[in-house]
Amino acid sequence: MSLVKILNVNILNPTASFLAPYKFEITFECIEQLKDDLEFKLIYVWSAKSSTLDQELDSLLVGPVPMGINKFVFEADAPDVSKIPKEDLLDVSVILLTCSYMEKMFTRIGYYVNNAYTDGEMQAAPPATPQLDKVQRSILADKPRVTQFAINWDDPTQEEQPPVESVEAMMAGESDGELDNGDEDEELDEDEELEEDDVDGDEDLDETEAQDEAELDDEDLDEADQMQGDDDDEMAVEDESTPMTHSAMPHAVGMEIE
């Protein structure tokens, strides 16, 4: 169980100039007294090829952390454009807000960022040298990608569990990275169980029908045996009451058998 839960992240300036600082109002809950501080970082990702190209915009230590609900504002500078190729300054990038305890990350929240000119003519024909003072960034604040890591809060040096979603998958748009997919998984499991129940039900029905048919066959056989027995009894009675004599023999001999 995580001792710290991020309750809300309010981006104070989701739409701003490319060069403006980032501002986040972060609300989290701590359910137990922590021995060390929490560390928050903001990372700018402009390429999915390698994490070595990422830029750490700023970091902040928060502590000592009291139990209960806490809130603070985290501000970080814009990325260093000298470290980003000109052709990668515009279009879509990603920012990652991470939270760690004793150097072990337990929460990562990613946002897509769209960088574009506000001027229509510049959008149609971007200048060879980007004019960043005319570039506006728009953070998709209502679509965060949250990744949870399981850590040992008593001994965070132990290896954490693999993340639910990788940054590469987020950059490629391969996963929605929603925080909670439990309901969907439960619905999927329920559907599978229903399908299994249908199959089992069909098999049980087939077995029941086969048993009914076998019982019907047995009943028909018993009925046929009974009828045959009755015929035999009638024949026996007739034989006893009217025994065949020599006078009756010619009629029997004269019958044609087909």
PDB file of C-alpha atoms in Angstrom:
ATOM      1  CA  MET A   1       0.000   0.000   0.000  1.00  0.00           C
ATOM      2  CA  SER A   2       1.293   3.434  -0.938  1.00  0.00           C
ATOM      3  CA  LEU A   3       1.783   5.810   1.981  1.00  0.00           C
ATOM      4  CA  VAL A   4       1.456   8.842  -0.292  1.00  0.00           C
ATOM      5  CA  LYS A   5      -1.308   9.385  -2.856  1.00  0.00           C
ATOM      6  CA  ILE A   6      -1.440  12.250  -5.337  1.00  0.00           C
ATOM      7  CA  LEU A   7      -4.994  13.563  -5.067  1.00  0.00           C
ATOM      8  CA  ASN A   8      -4.936  16.361  -7.623  1.00  0.00           C
ATOM      9  CA  VAL A   9      -2.621  18.281  -9.944  1.00  0.00           C
ATOM     10  CA  ASN A  10      -3.885  21.678 -11.064  1.00  0.00           C
ATOM     11  CA  ILE A  11      -1.866  23.203 -13.918  1.00  0.00           C
ATOM     12  CA  LEU A  12      -2.078  26.938 -13.268  1.00  0.00           C
ATOM     13  CA  ASN A  13      -1.030  27.984 -16.787  1.00  0.00           C
ATOM     14  CA  PRO A  14      -2.030  25.205 -19.232  1.00  0.00           C
ATOM     15  CA  THR A  15      -1.850  27.670 -22.138  1.00  0.00           C
ATOM     16  CA  ALA A  16       1.160  29.980 -22.161  1.00  0.00           C
ATOM     17  CA  SER A  17       4.175  31.114 -24.134  1.00  0.00           C
ATOM     18  CA  PHE A  18       6.720  28.402 -24.955  1.00  0.00           C
ATOM     19  CA  LEU A  19       9.292  30.257 -22.821  1.00  0.00           C
ATOM     20  CA  ALA A  20       7.010  30.770 -19.800  1.00  0.00           C
ATOM     21  CA  PRO A  21       7.657  28.763 -16.611  1.00  0.00           C
ATOM     22  CA  TYR A  22       5.460  25.796 -15.719  1.00  0.00           C
ATOM     23  CA  LYS A  23       3.289  26.110 -12.621  1.00  0.00           C
ATOM     24  CA  PHE A  24       1.594  23.200 -10.849  1.00  0.00           C
ATOM     25  CA  GLU A  25      -0.553  23.169  -7.731  1.00  0.00           C
ATOM     26  CA  ILE A  26      -0.150  19.690  -6.256  1.00  0.00           C
ATOM     27  CA  THR A  27      -2.380  18.143  -3.591  1.00  0.00           C
ATOM     28  CA  PHE A  28      -1.398  14.854  -1.960  1.00  0.00           C
ATOM     29  CA  GLU A  29      -2.290  12.777   1.079  1.00  0.00           C
ATOM     30  CA  CYS A  30       0.136  11.137   3.485  1.00  0.00           C
ATOM     31  CA  ILE A  31      -1.331   8.376   5.650  1.00  0.00           C
ATOM     32  CA  GLU A  32       1.759   7.703   7.776  1.00  0.00           C
ATOM     33  CA  GLN A  33       4.704   9.667   9.129  1.00  0.00           C
ATOM     34  CA  LEU A  34       7.625   9.538   6.683  1.00  0.00           C
ATOM     35  CA  LYS A  35      11.279   9.267   7.679  1.00  0.00           C
ATOM     36  CA  ASP A  36      12.498  11.286   4.695  1.00  0.00           C
ATOM     37  CA  ASP A  37      11.408  14.037   2.296  1.00  0.00           C
ATOM     38  CA  LEU A  38       9.455  13.609  -0.915  1.00  0.00           C
ATOM     39  CA  GLU A  39      11.103  14.720  -4.151  1.00  0.00           C
ATOM     40  CA  PHE A  40       9.142  16.136  -7.077  1.00  0.00           C
ATOM     41  CA  LYS A  41      10.655  16.561 -10.550  1.00  0.00           C
ATOM     42  CA  LEU A  42       9.471  18.001 -13.839  1.00  0.00           C
ATOM     43  CA  ILE A  43      11.014  16.437 -16.963  1.00  0.00           C
ATOM     44  CA  TYR A  44      10.657  17.603 -20.577  1.00  0.00           C
ATOM     45  CA  VAL A  45      10.601  14.830 -23.207  1.00  0.00           C
ATOM     46  CA  TRP A  46      10.937  15.829 -26.849  1.00  0.00           C
ATOM     47  CA  SER A  47      12.142  12.502 -28.255  1.00  0.00           C
ATOM     48  CA  ALA A  48      11.186   8.875 -27.585  1.00  0.00           C
ATOM     49  CA  LYS A  49      14.487   7.586 -28.967  1.00  0.00           C
ATOM     50  CA  SER A  50      16.451   7.830 -25.714  1.00  0.00           C
ATOM     51  CA  SER A  51      15.851   9.027 -22.157  1.00  0.00           C
ATOM     52  CA  THR A  52      19.309  10.645 -22.226  1.00  0.00           C
ATOM     53  CA  LEU A  53      17.739  13.385 -24.356  1.00  0.00           C
ATOM     54  CA  ASP A  54      15.237  14.275 -21.620  1.00  0.00           C
ATOM     55  CA  GLN A  55      15.655  17.549 -19.749  1.00  0.00           C
ATOM     56  CA  GLU A  56      15.074  17.825 -16.008  1.00  0.00           C
ATOM     57  CA  LEU A  57      13.524  21.273 -15.727  1.00  0.00           C
ATOM     58  CA  ASP A  58      13.518  21.446 -11.929  1.00  0.00           C
ATOM     59  CA  SER A  59      13.254  19.407  -8.734  1.00  0.00           C
ATOM     60  CA  LEU A  60      11.832  20.181  -5.310  1.00  0.00           C
ATOM     61  CA  LEU A  61      12.170  18.507  -1.907  1.00  0.00           C
ATOM     62  CA  VAL A  62       9.046  18.574   0.254  1.00  0.00           C
ATOM     63  CA  GLY A  63       9.403  17.787   3.934  1.00  0.00           C
ATOM     64  CA  PRO A  64       9.052  17.010   6.690  1.00  0.00           C
ATOM     65  CA  VAL A  65       5.701  15.737   5.491  1.00  0.00           C
ATOM     66  CA  PRO A  66       2.907  15.778   8.071  1.00  0.00           C
ATOM     67  CA  MET A  67       0.136  13.194   8.025  1.00  0.00           C
ATOM     68  CA  GLY A  68      -3.005  14.303   6.253  1.00  0.00           C
ATOM     69  CA  ILE A  69      -3.690  16.327   3.107  1.00  0.00           C
ATOM     70  CA  ASN A  70      -0.972  18.704   1.904  1.00  0.00           C
ATOM     71  CA  LYS A  71      -0.825  21.252  -0.935  1.00  0.00           C
ATOM     72  CA  PHE A  72       1.983  23.250  -2.523  1.00  0.00           C
ATOM     73  CA  VAL A  73       2.929  25.022  -5.777  1.00  0.00           C
ATOM     74  CA  PHE A  74       5.731  23.634  -7.921  1.00  0.00           C
ATOM     75  CA  GLU A  75       7.269  25.982 -10.514  1.00  0.00           C
ATOM     76  CA  ALA A  76       9.836  25.035 -13.151  1.00  0.00           C
ATOM     77  CA  ASP A  77      11.552  26.881 -16.000  1.00  0.00           C
ATOM     78  CA  ALA A  78      10.916  26.205 -19.680  1.00  0.00           C
ATOM     79  CA  PRO A  79      13.283  23.775 -21.451  1.00  0.00           C
ATOM     80  CA  ASP A  80      16.685  24.822 -22.753  1.00  0.00           C
ATOM     81  CA  VAL A  81      16.022  25.222 -26.474  1.00  0.00           C
ATOM     82  CA  SER A  82      19.739  25.016 -27.278  1.00  0.00           C
ATOM     83  CA  LYS A  83      19.555  21.290 -26.434  1.00  0.00           C
ATOM     84  CA  ILE A  84      16.614  20.616 -28.746  1.00  0.00           C
ATOM     85  CA  PRO A  85      16.944  20.345 -32.552  1.00  0.00           C
ATOM     86  CA  LYS A  86      15.077  23.116 -34.372  1.00  0.00           C
ATOM     87  CA  GLU A  87      12.878  20.625 -36.206  1.00  0.00           C
ATOM     88  CA  ASP A  88      11.723  19.176 -32.854  1.00  0.00           C
ATOM     89  CA  LEU A  89      10.761  22.429 -31.134  1.00  0.00           C
ATOM     90  CA  LEU A  90       7.259  22.493 -32.594  1.00  0.00           C
ATOM     91  CA  ASP A  91       4.417  19.968 -32.646  1.00  0.00           C
ATOM     92  CA  VAL A  92       3.903  17.471 -29.779  1.00  0.00           C
ATOM     93  CA  SER A  93       6.139  16.823 -26.777  1.00  0.00           C
ATOM     94  CA  VAL A  94       5.637  15.413 -23.270  1.00  0.00           C
ATOM     95  CA  ILE A  95       6.212  16.659 -19.734  1.00  0.00           C
ATOM     96  CA  LEU A  96       6.552  14.245 -16.819  1.00  0.00           C
ATOM     97  CA  LEU A  97       5.807  15.118 -13.218  1.00  0.00           C
ATOM     98  CA  THR A  98       7.401  12.522 -10.951  1.00  0.00           C
ATOM     99  CA  CYS A  99       7.258  11.916  -7.214  1.00  0.00           C
ATOM    100  CA  SER A 100       9.915   9.876  -5.385  1.00  0.00           C
ATOM    101  CA  TYR A 101      10.705   8.745  -1.871  1.00  0.00           C
ATOM    102  CA  MET A 102      14.326   8.072  -0.956  1.00  0.00           C
ATOM    103  CA  GLU A 103      15.249   8.149  -4.664  1.00  0.00           C
ATOM    104  CA  LYS A 104      12.569   5.618  -5.592  1.00  0.00           C
ATOM    105  CA  MET A 105       9.802   6.886  -7.888  1.00  0.00           C
ATOM    106  CA  PHE A 106       6.294   5.775  -6.945  1.00  0.00           C
ATOM    107  CA  THR A 107       4.175   8.056  -9.156  1.00  0.00           C
ATOM    108  CA  ARG A 108       4.673   9.523 -12.621  1.00  0.00           C
ATOM    109  CA  ILE A 109       2.141  11.773 -14.329  1.00  0.00           C
ATOM    110  CA  GLY A 110       2.585  12.597 -17.998  1.00  0.00           C
ATOM    111  CA  TYR A 111       0.957  15.314 -20.096  1.00  0.00           C
ATOM    112  CA  TYR A 112       1.016  15.905 -23.829  1.00  0.00           C
ATOM    113  CA  VAL A 113       2.134  19.395 -24.868  1.00  0.00           C
ATOM    114  CA  ASN A 114       1.377  20.943 -28.230  1.00  0.00           C
ATOM    115  CA  ASN A 115       3.761  23.694 -29.381  1.00  0.00           C
ATOM    116  CA  ALA A 116       2.542  25.783 -32.304  1.00  0.00           C
ATOM    117  CA  TYR A 117       2.480  29.285 -33.728  1.00  0.00           C
ATOM    118  CA  THR A 118      -0.636  31.311 -33.026  1.00  0.00           C
ATOM    119  CA  ASP A 119      -0.286  33.226 -36.279  1.00  0.00           C
ATOM    120  CA  GLY A 120      -1.997  31.538 -39.205  1.00  0.00           C
ATOM    121  CA  GLU A 121       0.605  32.590 -41.778  1.00  0.00           C
ATOM    122  CA  MET A 122       3.446  31.270 -39.615  1.00  0.00           C
ATOM    123  CA  GLN A 123       1.548  28.006 -39.148  1.00  0.00           C
ATOM    124  CA  ALA A 124       1.237  27.623 -42.914  1.00  0.00           C
ATOM    125  CA  ALA A 125       4.864  28.599 -43.585  1.00  0.00           C
ATOM    126  CA  PRO A 126       6.988  28.228 -40.412  1.00  0.00           C
ATOM    127  CA  PRO A 127      10.175  30.324 -40.458  1.00  0.00           C
ATOM    128  CA  ALA A 128      13.463  28.476 -40.883  1.00  0.00           C
ATOM    129  CA  THR A 129      14.609  29.779 -37.513  1.00  0.00           C
ATOM    130  CA  PRO A 130      11.874  29.231 -34.898  1.00  0.00           C
ATOM    131  CA  GLN A 131      10.581  32.410 -33.279  1.00  0.00           C
ATOM    132  CA  LEU A 132       9.850  31.036 -29.846  1.00  0.00           C
ATOM    133  CA  ASP A 133       8.364  34.265 -28.547  1.00  0.00           C
ATOM    134  CA  LYS A 134       5.476  33.626 -30.973  1.00  0.00           C
ATOM    135  CA  VAL A 135       5.114  29.927 -30.124  1.00  0.00           C
ATOM    136  CA  GLN A 136       2.354  28.942 -27.741  1.00  0.00           C
ATOM    137  CA  ARG A 137       2.341  25.757 -25.705  1.00  0.00           C
ATOM    138  CA  SER A 138      -0.897  24.050 -24.781  1.00  0.00           C
ATOM    139  CA  ILE A 139      -0.858  21.337 -22.105  1.00  0.00           C
ATOM    140  CA  LEU A 140      -3.555  18.678 -22.409  1.00  0.00           C
ATOM    141  CA  ALA A 141      -4.371  19.072 -18.716  1.00  0.00           C
ATOM    142  CA  ASP A 142      -7.562  17.000 -18.725  1.00  0.00           C
ATOM    143  CA  LYS A 143      -5.861  13.890 -20.135  1.00  0.00           C
ATOM    144  CA  PRO A 144      -3.044  12.953 -17.726  1.00  0.00           C
ATOM    145  CA  ARG A 145      -1.236   9.615 -18.110  1.00  0.00           C
ATOM    146  CA  VAL A 146      -0.643   8.243 -14.640  1.00  0.00           C
ATOM    147  CA  THR A 147       1.815   5.452 -13.876  1.00  0.00           C
ATOM    148  CA  GLN A 148       2.078   3.905 -10.415  1.00  0.00           C
ATOM    149  CA  PHE A 149       5.157   2.107  -9.087  1.00  0.00           C
ATOM    150  CA  ALA A 150       5.046  -0.263  -6.115  1.00  0.00           C
ATOM    151  CA  ILE A 151       7.888   0.443  -3.696  1.00  0.00           C
ATOM    152  CA  ASN A 152       8.767  -0.844  -0.249  1.00  0.00           C
ATOM    153  CA  TRP A 153       8.183   2.180   1.943  1.00  0.00           C
ATOM    154  CA  ASP A 154      10.102   0.635   4.833  1.00  0.00           C
ATOM    155  CA  ASP A 155      13.071  -0.127   2.570  1.00  0.00           C
ATOM    156  CA  PRO A 156      12.805   1.803  -0.739  1.00  0.00           C
ATOM    157  CA  THR A 157      16.185   0.459  -1.852  1.00  0.00           C
ATOM    158  CA  GLN A 158      14.424  -2.729  -2.888  1.00  0.00           C
ATOM    159  CA  GLU A 159      13.633  -3.040  -6.596  1.00  0.00           C
ATOM    160  CA  GLU A 160      10.262  -1.560  -7.531  1.00  0.00           C
ATOM    161  CA  GLN A 161       7.661  -3.226  -9.719  1.00  0.00           C
ATOM    162  CA  PRO A 162       7.658  -2.514 -13.486  1.00  0.00           C
ATOM    163  CA  PRO A 163       5.523   0.471 -14.519  1.00  0.00           C
ATOM    164  CA  VAL A 164       2.109   0.150 -16.024  1.00  0.00           C
ATOM    165  CA  GLU A 165       3.092   2.259 -19.037  1.00  0.00           C
ATOM    166  CA  SER A 166       6.423   3.281 -20.544  1.00  0.00           C
ATOM    167  CA  VAL A 167       7.313   6.764 -21.715  1.00  0.00           C
ATOM    168  CA  GLU A 168       8.057   5.335 -25.166  1.00  0.00           C
ATOM    169  CA  ALA A 169       4.515   3.954 -25.378  1.00  0.00           C
ATOM    170  CA  MET A 170       3.115   7.319 -24.326  1.00  0.00           C
ATOM    171  CA  MET A 171       5.132   9.169 -26.964  1.00  0.00           C
ATOM    172  CA  ALA A 172       3.956   6.674 -29.576  1.00  0.00           C
ATOM    173  CA  GLY A 173       0.365   6.969 -28.388  1.00  0.00           C
ATOM    174  CA  GLU A 174       0.065   3.195 -27.902  1.00  0.00           C
ATOM    175  CA  SER A 175      -1.612   3.258 -24.523  1.00  0.00           C
ATOM    176  CA  ASP A 176      -4.106   5.436 -22.746  1.00  0.00           C
ATOM    177  CA  GLY A 177      -2.304   4.896 -19.415  1.00  0.00           C
ATOM    178  CA  GLU A 178      -5.403   5.435 -17.350  1.00  0.00           C
ATOM    179  CA  LEU A 179      -4.836   5.221 -13.626  1.00  0.00           C
ATOM    180  CA  ASP A 180      -7.556   2.643 -12.975  1.00  0.00           C
ATOM    181  CA  ASN A 181      -8.560  -0.056 -15.486  1.00  0.00           C
ATOM    182  CA  GLY A 182      -9.895  -2.387 -12.842  1.00  0.00           C
ATOM    183  CA  ASP A 183     -13.568  -2.042 -13.905  1.00  0.00           C
ATOM    184  CA  GLU A 184     -12.740  -2.820 -17.526  1.00  0.00           C
ATOM    185  CA  ASP A 185     -10.724  -5.884 -16.492  1.00  0.00           C
ATOM    186  CA  GLU A 186     -13.555  -7.019 -14.233  1.00  0.00           C
ATOM    187  CA  GLU A 187     -16.042  -6.582 -17.086  1.00  0.00           C
ATOM    188  CA  LEU A 188     -13.748  -8.568 -19.353  1.00  0.00           C
ATOM    189  CA  ASP A 189     -13.460 -11.329 -16.736  1.00  0.00           C
ATOM    190  CA  GLU A 190     -17.241 -11.333 -16.318  1.00  0.00           C
ATOM    191  CA  ASP A 191     -17.711 -11.647 -20.081  1.00  0.00           C
ATOM    192  CA  GLU A 192     -15.286 -14.566 -20.167  1.00  0.00           C
ATOM    193  CA  GLU A 193     -17.099 -16.216 -17.261  1.00  0.00           C
ATOM    194  CA  LEU A 194     -20.438 -15.716 -19.012  1.00  0.00           C
ATOM    195  CA  GLU A 195     -19.047 -17.283 -22.186  1.00  0.00           C
ATOM    196  CA  GLU A 196     -17.746 -20.224 -20.147  1.00  0.00           C
ATOM    197  CA  ASP A 197     -21.127 -20.541 -18.423  1.00  0.00           C
ATOM    198  CA  ASP A 198     -22.846 -20.547 -21.821  1.00  0.00           C
ATOM    199  CA  VAL A 199     -20.532 -23.297 -23.043  1.00  0.00           C
ATOM    200  CA  ASP A 200     -21.038 -25.297 -19.856  1.00  0.00           C
ATOM    201  CA  GLY A 201     -24.774 -24.701 -20.119  1.00  0.00           C
ATOM    202  CA  ASP A 202     -24.810 -25.929 -23.700  1.00  0.00           C
ATOM    203  CA  GLU A 203     -22.833 -29.012 -22.742  1.00  0.00           C
ATOM    204  CA  ASP A 204     -25.161 -29.694 -19.803  1.00  0.00           C
ATOM    205  CA  LEU A 205     -28.167 -29.224 -22.092  1.00  0.00           C
ATOM    206  CA  ASP A 206     -26.715 -31.611 -24.656  1.00  0.00           C
ATOM    207  CA  GLU A 207     -26.063 -34.174 -21.938  1.00  0.00           C
ATOM    208  CA  THR A 208     -29.621 -33.740 -20.590  1.00  0.00           C
ATOM    209  CA  GLU A 209     -31.117 -34.113 -24.064  1.00  0.00           C
ATOM    210  CA  ALA A 210     -29.011 -37.226 -24.659  1.00  0.00           C
ATOM    211  CA  GLN A 211     -30.181 -38.679 -21.338  1.00  0.00           C
ATOM    212  CA  ASP A 212     -33.808 -37.836 -22.161  1.00  0.00           C
ATOM    213  CA  GLU A 213     -33.489 -39.457 -25.565  1.00  0.00           C
ATOM    214  CA  ALA A 214     -31.905 -42.540 -23.990  1.00  0.00           C
ATOM    215  CA  GLU A 215     -34.726 -42.707 -21.443  1.00  0.00           C
ATOM    216  CA  LEU A 216     -37.297 -42.300 -24.196  1.00  0.00           C
ATOM    217  CA  ASP A 217     -35.640 -45.092 -26.187  1.00  0.00           C
ATOM    218  CA  ASP A 218     -35.695 -47.303 -23.114  1.00  0.00           C
ATOM    219  CA  GLU A 219     -39.363 -46.491 -22.568  1.00  0.00           C
ATOM    220  CA  ASP A 220     -40.174 -47.221 -26.211  1.00  0.00           C
ATOM    221  CA  LEU A 221     -38.252 -50.472 -25.961  1.00  0.00           C
ATOM    222  CA  ASP A 222     -40.067 -51.456 -22.780  1.00  0.00           C
ATOM    223  CA  GLU A 223     -43.384 -50.532 -24.391  1.00  0.00           C
ATOM    224  CA  ALA A 224     -42.523 -52.550 -27.484  1.00  0.00           C
ATOM    225  CA  ASP A 225     -41.505 -55.502 -25.316  1.00  0.00           C
ATOM    226  CA  GLN A 226     -44.740 -55.197 -23.389  1.00  0.00           C
ATOM    227  CA  MET A 227     -46.801 -55.068 -26.582  1.00  0.00           C
ATOM    228  CA  GLN A 228     -44.924 -58.080 -27.929  1.00  0.00           C
ATOM    229  CA  GLY A 229     -45.566 -59.857 -24.683  1.00  0.00           C
ATOM    230  CA  ASP A 230     -49.266 -59.033 -24.936  1.00  0.00           C
ATOM    231  CA  ASP A 231     -49.355 -60.376 -28.508  1.00  0.00           C
ATOM    232  CA  ASP A 232     -47.645 -63.542 -27.365  1.00  0.00           C
ATOM    233  CA  ASP A 233     -50.175 -63.899 -24.560  1.00  0.00           C
ATOM    234  CA  GLU A 234     -53.065 -63.408 -27.010  1.00  0.00           C
ATOM    235  CA  MET A 235     -51.560 -65.941 -29.362  1.00  0.00           C
ATOM    236  CA  ALA A 236     -51.111 -68.362 -26.500  1.00  0.00           C
ATOM    237  CA  VAL A 237     -54.753 -67.887 -25.503  1.00  0.00           C
ATOM    238  CA  GLU A 238     -55.947 -68.438 -29.062  1.00  0.00           C
ATOM    239  CA  ASP A 239     -53.768 -71.510 -29.402  1.00  0.00           C
ATOM    240  CA  GLU A 240     -55.203 -72.915 -26.226  1.00  0.00           C
ATOM    241  CA  SER A 241     -58.823 -72.126 -27.120  1.00  0.00           C
ATOM    242  CA  THR A 242     -58.748 -73.221 -30.775  1.00  0.00           C
ATOM    243  CA  PRO A 243     -56.068 -75.795 -31.377  1.00  0.00           C
ATOM    244  CA  MET A 244     -55.271 -76.361 -35.050  1.00  0.00           C
ATOM    245  CA  THR A 245     -56.826 -79.577 -36.457  1.00  0.00           C
ATOM    246  CA  HIS A 246     -56.277 -81.463 -39.651  1.00  0.00           C
ATOM    247  CA  SER A 247     -59.399 -79.795 -41.099  1.00  0.00           C
ATOM    248  CA  ALA A 248     -57.790 -76.408 -40.707  1.00  0.00           C
ATOM    249  CA  MET A 249     -54.422 -77.383 -42.061  1.00  0.00           C
ATOM    250  CA  PRO A 250     -55.298 -76.970 -45.818  1.00  0.00           C
ATOM    251  CA  HIS A 251     -56.181 -73.287 -45.258  1.00  0.00           C
ATOM    252  CA  ALA A 252     -52.856 -72.690 -43.580  1.00  0.00           C
ATOM    253  CA  VAL A 253     -50.876 -74.646 -46.158  1.00  0.00           C
ATOM    254  CA  GLY A 254     -52.635 -72.862 -49.022  1.00  0.00           C
ATOM    255  CA  MET A 255     -51.447 -69.347 -47.849  1.00  0.00           C
ATOM    256  CA  GLU A 256     -48.752 -67.670 -49.902  1.00  0.00           C
ATOM    257  CA  ILE A 257     -45.841 -66.206 -47.980  1.00  0.00           C
ATOM    258  CA  GLU A 258     -44.161 -63.221 -49.564  1.00  0.00           C
TER     259      GLU A 258
END
